[in-house]
Each structure stands twice: as structure tokens, then as C-alpha cells.
mmCIF file of C-alpha atoms and ligand atoms in Angstrom:
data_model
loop_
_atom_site.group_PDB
_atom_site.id
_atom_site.type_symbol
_atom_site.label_atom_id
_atom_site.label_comp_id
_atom_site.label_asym_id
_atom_site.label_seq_id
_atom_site.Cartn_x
_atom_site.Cartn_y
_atom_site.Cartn_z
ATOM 1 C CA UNK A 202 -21.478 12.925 -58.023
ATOM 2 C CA UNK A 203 -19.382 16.003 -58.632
ATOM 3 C CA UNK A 204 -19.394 18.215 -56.257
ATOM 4 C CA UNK A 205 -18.737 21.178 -58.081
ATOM 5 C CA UNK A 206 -21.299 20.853 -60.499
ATOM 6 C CA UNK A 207 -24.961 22.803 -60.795
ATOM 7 C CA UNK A 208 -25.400 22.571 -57.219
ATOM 8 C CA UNK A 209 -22.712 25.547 -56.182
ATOM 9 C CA UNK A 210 -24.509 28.466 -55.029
ATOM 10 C CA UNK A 211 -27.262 25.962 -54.073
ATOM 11 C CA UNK A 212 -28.586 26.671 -50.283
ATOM 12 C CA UNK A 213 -29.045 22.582 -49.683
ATOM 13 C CA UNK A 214 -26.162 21.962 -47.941
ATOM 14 C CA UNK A 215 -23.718 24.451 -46.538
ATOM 15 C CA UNK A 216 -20.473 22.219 -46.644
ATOM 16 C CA UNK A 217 -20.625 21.697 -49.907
ATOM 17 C CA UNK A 218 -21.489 24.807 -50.929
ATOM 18 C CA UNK A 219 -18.787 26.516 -49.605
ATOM 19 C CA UNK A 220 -16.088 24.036 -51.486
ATOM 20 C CA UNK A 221 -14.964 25.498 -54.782
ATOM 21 C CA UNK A 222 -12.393 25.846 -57.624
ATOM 22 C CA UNK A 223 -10.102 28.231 -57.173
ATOM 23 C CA UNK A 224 -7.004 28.707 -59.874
ATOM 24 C CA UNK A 225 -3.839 30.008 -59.595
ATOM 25 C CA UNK A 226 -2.275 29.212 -62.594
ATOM 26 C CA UNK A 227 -2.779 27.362 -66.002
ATOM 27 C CA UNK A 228 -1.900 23.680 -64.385
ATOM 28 C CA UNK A 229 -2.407 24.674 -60.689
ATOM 29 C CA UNK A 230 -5.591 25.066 -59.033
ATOM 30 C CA UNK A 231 -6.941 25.086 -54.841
ATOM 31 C CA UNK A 232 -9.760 22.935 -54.153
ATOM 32 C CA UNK A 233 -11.058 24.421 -51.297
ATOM 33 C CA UNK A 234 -12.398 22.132 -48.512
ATOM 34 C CA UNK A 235 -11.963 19.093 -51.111
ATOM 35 C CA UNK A 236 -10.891 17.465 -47.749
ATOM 36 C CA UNK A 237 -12.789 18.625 -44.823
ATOM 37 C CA UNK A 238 -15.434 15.851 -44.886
ATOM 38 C CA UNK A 239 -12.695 12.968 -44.513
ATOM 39 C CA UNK A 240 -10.096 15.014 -42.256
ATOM 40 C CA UNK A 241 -10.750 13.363 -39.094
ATOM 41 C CA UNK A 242 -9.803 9.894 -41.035
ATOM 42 C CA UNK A 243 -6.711 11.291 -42.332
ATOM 43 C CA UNK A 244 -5.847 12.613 -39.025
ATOM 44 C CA UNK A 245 -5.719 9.239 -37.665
ATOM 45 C CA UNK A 246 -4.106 7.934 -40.265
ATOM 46 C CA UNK A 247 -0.820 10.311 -40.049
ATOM 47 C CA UNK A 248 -1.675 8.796 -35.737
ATOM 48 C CA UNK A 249 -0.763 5.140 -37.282
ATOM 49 C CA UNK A 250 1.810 6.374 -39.221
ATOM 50 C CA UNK A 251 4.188 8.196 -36.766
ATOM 51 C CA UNK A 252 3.741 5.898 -34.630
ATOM 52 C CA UNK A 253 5.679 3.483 -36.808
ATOM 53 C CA UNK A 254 7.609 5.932 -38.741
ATOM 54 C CA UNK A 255 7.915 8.830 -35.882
ATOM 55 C CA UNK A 256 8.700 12.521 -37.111
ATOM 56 C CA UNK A 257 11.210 13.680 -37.345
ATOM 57 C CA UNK A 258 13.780 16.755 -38.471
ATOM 58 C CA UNK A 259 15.756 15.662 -41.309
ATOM 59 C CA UNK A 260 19.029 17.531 -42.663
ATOM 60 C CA UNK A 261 19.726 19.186 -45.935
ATOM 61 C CA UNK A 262 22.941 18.542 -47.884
ATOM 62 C CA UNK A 263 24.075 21.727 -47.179
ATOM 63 C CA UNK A 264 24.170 20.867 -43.451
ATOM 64 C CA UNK A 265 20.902 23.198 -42.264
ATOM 65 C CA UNK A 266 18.384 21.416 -39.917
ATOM 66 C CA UNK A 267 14.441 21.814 -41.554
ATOM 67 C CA UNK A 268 12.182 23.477 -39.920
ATOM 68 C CA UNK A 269 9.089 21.383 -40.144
ATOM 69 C CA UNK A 270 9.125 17.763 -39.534
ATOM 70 C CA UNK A 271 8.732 14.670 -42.036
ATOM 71 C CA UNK A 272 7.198 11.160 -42.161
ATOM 72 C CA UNK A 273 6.414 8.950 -45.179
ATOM 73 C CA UNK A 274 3.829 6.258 -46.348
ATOM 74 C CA UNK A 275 3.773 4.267 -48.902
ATOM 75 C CA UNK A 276 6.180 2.102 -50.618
ATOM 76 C CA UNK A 277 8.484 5.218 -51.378
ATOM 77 C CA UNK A 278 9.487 7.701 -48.861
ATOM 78 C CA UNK A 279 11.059 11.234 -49.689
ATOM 79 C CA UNK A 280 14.704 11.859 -47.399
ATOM 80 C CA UNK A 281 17.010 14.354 -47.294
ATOM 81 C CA UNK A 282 20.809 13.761 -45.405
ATOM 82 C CA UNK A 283 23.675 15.326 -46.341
ATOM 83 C CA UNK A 284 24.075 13.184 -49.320
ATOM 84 C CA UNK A 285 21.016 14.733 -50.839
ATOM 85 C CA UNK A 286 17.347 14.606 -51.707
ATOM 86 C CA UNK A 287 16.052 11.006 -52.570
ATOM 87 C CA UNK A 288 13.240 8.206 -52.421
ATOM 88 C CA UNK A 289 13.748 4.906 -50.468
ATOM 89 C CA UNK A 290 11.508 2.238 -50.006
ATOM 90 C CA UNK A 291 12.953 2.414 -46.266
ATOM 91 C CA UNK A 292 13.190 4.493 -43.038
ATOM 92 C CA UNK A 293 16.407 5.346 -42.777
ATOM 93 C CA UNK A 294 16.174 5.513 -39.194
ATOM 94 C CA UNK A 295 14.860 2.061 -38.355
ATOM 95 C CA UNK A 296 15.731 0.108 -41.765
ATOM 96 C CA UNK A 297 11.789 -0.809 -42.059
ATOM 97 C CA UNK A 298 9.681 0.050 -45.244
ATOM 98 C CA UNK A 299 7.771 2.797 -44.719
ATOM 99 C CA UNK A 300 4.122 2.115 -43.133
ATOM 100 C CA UNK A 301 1.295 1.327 -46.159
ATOM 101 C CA UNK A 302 -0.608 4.619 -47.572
ATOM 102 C CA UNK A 303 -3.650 4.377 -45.550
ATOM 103 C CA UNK A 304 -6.768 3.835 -48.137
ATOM 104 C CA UNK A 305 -8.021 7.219 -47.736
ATOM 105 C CA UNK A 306 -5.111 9.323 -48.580
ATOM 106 C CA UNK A 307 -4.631 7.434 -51.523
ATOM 107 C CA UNK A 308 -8.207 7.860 -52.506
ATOM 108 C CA UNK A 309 -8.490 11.855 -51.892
ATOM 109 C CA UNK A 310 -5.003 12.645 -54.181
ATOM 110 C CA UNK A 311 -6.875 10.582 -57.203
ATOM 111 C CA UNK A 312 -10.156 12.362 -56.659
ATOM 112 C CA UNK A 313 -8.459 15.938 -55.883
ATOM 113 C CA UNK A 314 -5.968 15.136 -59.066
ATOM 114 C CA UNK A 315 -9.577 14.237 -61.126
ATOM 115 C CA UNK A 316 -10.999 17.676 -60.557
ATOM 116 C CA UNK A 317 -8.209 19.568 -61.009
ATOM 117 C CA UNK A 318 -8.515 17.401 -64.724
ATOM 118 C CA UNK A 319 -5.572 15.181 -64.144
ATOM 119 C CA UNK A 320 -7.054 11.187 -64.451
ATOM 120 C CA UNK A 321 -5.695 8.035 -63.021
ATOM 121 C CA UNK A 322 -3.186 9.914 -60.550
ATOM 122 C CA UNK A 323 -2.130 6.294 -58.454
ATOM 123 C CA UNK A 324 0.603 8.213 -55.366
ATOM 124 C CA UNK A 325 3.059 5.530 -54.842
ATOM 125 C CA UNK A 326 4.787 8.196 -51.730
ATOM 126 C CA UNK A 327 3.443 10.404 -49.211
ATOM 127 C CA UNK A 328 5.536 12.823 -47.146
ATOM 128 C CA UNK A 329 3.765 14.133 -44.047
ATOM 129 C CA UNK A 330 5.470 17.328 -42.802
ATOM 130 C CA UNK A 331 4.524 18.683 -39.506
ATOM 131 C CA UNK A 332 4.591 22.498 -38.482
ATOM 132 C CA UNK A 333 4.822 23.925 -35.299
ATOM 133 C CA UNK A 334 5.006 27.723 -34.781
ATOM 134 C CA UNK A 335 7.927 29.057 -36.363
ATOM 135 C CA UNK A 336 8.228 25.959 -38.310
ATOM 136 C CA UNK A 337 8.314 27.444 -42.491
ATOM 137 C CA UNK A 338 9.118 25.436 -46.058
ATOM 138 C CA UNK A 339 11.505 27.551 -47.837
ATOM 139 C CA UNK A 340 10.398 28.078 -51.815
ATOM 140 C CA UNK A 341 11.450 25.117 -53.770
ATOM 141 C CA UNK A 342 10.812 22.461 -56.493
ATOM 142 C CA UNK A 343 9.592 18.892 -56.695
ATOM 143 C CA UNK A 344 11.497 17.252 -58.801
ATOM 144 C CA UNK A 345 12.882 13.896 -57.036
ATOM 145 C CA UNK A 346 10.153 12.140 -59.007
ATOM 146 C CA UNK A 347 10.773 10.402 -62.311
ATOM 147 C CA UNK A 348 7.819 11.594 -64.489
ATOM 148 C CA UNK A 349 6.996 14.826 -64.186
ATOM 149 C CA UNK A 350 3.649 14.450 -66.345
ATOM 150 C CA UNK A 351 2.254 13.199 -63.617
ATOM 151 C CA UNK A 352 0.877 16.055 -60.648
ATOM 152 C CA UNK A 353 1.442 17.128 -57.185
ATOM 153 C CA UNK A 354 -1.383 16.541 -54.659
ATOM 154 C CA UNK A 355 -0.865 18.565 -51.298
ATOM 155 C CA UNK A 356 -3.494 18.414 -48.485
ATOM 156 C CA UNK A 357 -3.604 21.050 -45.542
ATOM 157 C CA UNK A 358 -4.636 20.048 -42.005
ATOM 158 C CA UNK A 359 -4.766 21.635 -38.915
ATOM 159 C CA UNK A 360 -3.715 25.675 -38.212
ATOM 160 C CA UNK A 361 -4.104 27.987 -41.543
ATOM 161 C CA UNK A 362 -0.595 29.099 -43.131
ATOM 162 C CA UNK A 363 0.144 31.285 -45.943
ATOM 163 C CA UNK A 364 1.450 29.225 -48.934
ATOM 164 C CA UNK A 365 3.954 30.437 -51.592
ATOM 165 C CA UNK A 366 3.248 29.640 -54.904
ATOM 166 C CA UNK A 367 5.843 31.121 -57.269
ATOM 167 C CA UNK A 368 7.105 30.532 -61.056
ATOM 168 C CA UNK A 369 9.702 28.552 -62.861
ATOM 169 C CA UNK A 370 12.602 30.555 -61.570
ATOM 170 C CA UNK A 371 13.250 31.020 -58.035
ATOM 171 C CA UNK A 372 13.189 34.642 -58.001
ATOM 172 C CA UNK A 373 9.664 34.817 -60.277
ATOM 173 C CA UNK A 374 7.525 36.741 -57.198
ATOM 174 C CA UNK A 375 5.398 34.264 -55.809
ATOM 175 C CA UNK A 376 1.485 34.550 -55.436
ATOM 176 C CA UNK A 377 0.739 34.072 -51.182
ATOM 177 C CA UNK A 378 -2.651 32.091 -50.660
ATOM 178 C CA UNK A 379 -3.812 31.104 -47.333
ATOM 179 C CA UNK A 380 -4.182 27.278 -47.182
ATOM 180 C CA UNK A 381 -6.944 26.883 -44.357
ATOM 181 C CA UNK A 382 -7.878 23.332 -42.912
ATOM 182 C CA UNK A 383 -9.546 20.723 -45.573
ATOM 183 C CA UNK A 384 -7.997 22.929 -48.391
ATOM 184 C CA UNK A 385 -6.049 20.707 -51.437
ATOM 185 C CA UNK A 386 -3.755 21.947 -53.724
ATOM 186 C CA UNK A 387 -2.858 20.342 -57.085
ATOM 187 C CA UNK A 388 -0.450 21.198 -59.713
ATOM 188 C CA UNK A 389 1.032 19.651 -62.779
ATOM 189 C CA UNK A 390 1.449 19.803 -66.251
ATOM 190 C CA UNK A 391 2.719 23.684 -67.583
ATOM 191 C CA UNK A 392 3.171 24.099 -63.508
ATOM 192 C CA UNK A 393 4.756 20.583 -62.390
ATOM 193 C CA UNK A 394 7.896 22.671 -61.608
ATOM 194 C CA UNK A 395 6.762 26.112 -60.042
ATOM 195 C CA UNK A 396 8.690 26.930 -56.901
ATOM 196 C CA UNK A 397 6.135 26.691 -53.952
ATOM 197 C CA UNK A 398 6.545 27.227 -49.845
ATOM 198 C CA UNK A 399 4.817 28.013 -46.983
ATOM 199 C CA UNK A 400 5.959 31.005 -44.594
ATOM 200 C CA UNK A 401 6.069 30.966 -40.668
ATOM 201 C CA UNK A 402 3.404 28.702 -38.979
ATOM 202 C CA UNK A 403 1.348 31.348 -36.532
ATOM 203 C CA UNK A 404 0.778 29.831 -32.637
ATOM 204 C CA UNK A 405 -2.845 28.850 -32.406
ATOM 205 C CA UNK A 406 -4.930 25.996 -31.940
ATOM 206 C CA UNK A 407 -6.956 23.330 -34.428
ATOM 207 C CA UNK A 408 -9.974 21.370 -32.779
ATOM 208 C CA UNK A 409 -8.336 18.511 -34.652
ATOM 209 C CA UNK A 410 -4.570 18.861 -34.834
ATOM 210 C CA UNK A 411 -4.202 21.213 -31.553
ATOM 211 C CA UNK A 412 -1.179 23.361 -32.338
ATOM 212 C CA UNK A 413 0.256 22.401 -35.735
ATOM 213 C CA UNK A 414 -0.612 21.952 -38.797
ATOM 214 C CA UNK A 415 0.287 18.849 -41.105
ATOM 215 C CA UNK A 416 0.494 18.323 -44.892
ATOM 216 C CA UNK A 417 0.703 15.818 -47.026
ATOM 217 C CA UNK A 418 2.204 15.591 -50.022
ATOM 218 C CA UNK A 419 1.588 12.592 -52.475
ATOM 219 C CA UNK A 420 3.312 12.185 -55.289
ATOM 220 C CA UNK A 421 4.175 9.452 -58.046
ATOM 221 C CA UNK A 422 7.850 9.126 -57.630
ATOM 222 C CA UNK A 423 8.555 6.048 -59.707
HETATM 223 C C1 SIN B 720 5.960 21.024 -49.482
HETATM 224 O O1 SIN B 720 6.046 21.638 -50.524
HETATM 225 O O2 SIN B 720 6.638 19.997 -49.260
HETATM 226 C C2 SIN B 720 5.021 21.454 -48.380
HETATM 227 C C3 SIN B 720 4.011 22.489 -48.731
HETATM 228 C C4 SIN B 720 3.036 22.715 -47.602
HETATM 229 O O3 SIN B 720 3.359 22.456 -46.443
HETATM 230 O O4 SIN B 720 1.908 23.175 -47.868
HETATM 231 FE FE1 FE2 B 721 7.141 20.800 -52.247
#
């Protein structure tokens, strides 16, 4: 059943009651707490991951060292050198495909892109980027991926962080929403290409993640 039917504003059950719809702009909305219920799972799941595909700090082409850290899953992985932005089917720093998308990450983007009214959203690549105080994502675009019909899925984990969701132009002033644990962000369609970023992670500590936070980004690349 829908969640986010009849039964908001229902006393029955307090987790659900406190998920809800919130839009930013036509194509982009924030399903808050779409992923609390399953975070634990998801938690482990980035576990299996780095330990096959570790995290690490990749470089930009222009020769700057990012901030937060980055693993992949699934058969395409986003990586950045200083020959640019790309997807591989490999880790570039063992040669090995990257680990399988664990079941439930690929099941939360296609229900999170269902609600936010995009169907049949299959991620073929998930980048997990890990923030550690200090650790911030500059505003920028997604636009390594082939089809841009289809929509961005972004889960927040772990310590709360203000995201940066701007316009179509890099100087358009961007809204600031704070992404708390369980929250999931989806945008596509007449937003697919807004410039989007999260400032500064603030020191503190998660009962789940300890003292970072991680998202996840799926996306259909191919
Ligand atoms: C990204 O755009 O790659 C990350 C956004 C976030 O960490 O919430
Ligand atoms: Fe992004």
C-alpha cells in the first residue's frame, strides 16, 4: 500500500505518519523518511560493498582532491581522474567489476522514483559517497548518464547536512534543505539537470553510521 495515501495525519502509526511529500520544484520532490524503515539493511550493504570496493578520494580533472569519499555498485561505477568524469564497469583501483547492487538499494530507488511519479526506474550504478566533517559536494550536474529522461534517486544516511538544490545555471541561487537520516531525494524530467550540492558535513554522531554520513546515488547510466 501507499504510504502516503488517506492515512497521513492518521495517529495509527507514528513512523509513517511522519513520512511525507515534500516538493521543491516541478520534477524534484523530498520524500521524507521514504528510507528509515530499511536503513539498517542499506547500512550493511554499503559494509559489503567497501569492503570489496574500499572508499576512497578520487581526483578531478582539474587536479583538486574531493572532499567526500566514493564507492560504486552495480554493473556501472561513476570515476573521476584527471582524464575526466566517466562510467566503468570496473574499479579502477583493483581492475574488478564493481560489487552487485545489493537487492534493497535497487528496490528503494524504483519505489522512491514511483512516488515521486517516475515508473519502471531499473539503477544500473550506484555511487556511495562518504562525508566526514568538513567533507562538502560542490554544486554540480549529473549528466555522465546517457538518457536523461530517466531520474536521479539520492538516499541520505547517517549525520543531517544541508543540501543545495539550485537551477539550470550554476549561478541560479540555490534553495538549502536539510537532508536528515532516511530522507530520499528524486529529480528528473523539467529538473534532470538542476545544479545540486551539499555544504560542510557538521561533527556529530549517528546511532547507525557514527560520525559520517553516506549517500547514495543511483542512477541509470546506460
Ligand atoms: C551528489 O550529488 O553526488 C551527492 C549529493 C548528496 O550527498 O546528497
Ligand atoms: Fe550529483
Amino acid at each position: 500500500m501507499n504510504p502516503y495515501d488517506s492515512r497521513t495525519g492518521d495517529l495509527f502509526d507514528q513512523a509513517v505518519t511522519q513520512r511525507q511529500i515534500q516538493p521543491l520544484v516541478a520534477g524534484a520532490v523530498v520524500l521524507r523518511q521514504f528510507a528509515t524503515d530499511q536503513a539498517a539493511e542499506l547500512v550493511s550493504g554499503i559494509d559489503r560493498v567497501q569492503s570489496q570496493a574500499p572508499f576512497r578520494q578520487m581526483e578531478t580533472p582539474g587536479g583538486f582532491t574531493m572532499s567526500a569519499a566514493m564507492t560504486n555498485c552495480g554493473p556501472l561505477g561513476w570515476v573521476s581522474d584527471r582524464t575526466g568524469y566517466r562510467y566503468q564497469p570496473t574499479d579502477p583501483q583493483s581492475g574488478q567489476p564493481w560489487p552487485p547492487m545489493p537487492e534493497p538499494f535497487r528496490q528503494l530507488a524504483n519505489a522512491a522514483a514511483s512516488t515521486a511519479g517516475f515508473d519502471g526506474f531499473e539503477p544500473d550504478a550506484c555511487l556511495i559517497n562518504r562525508y566526514l566533517p568538513g567533507a562538502k559536494m560542490s554544486l554540480h550536474q549529473d549528466r555522465n548518464e546517457r538518457d536523461f529522461d530517466q531520474p536521479i534517486v539520492s538516499v541520505s544516511l547517517g549525520l543531517p547536512v544541508l543540501f543545495q538544490f539550485g537551477g539550470l545555471r550554476r549561478n541560479d541561487r540555490p534553495q538549502r534543505i536539510l537532508l536528515e537520516h532516511g530522507d530520499v531525494v528524486v529529480w528528473g524530467g523539467p529538473a534532470r539537470l538542476r545544479y545540486h550540492g551539499v555544504l560542510a558535513l557538521k561533527p556529530g554522531h549517528h546511532p547507525l553510521t557514527g560520525g559520517c554520513r553516506y549517500n547514495l546515488t543511483l542512477r541509470r547510466a546506460v
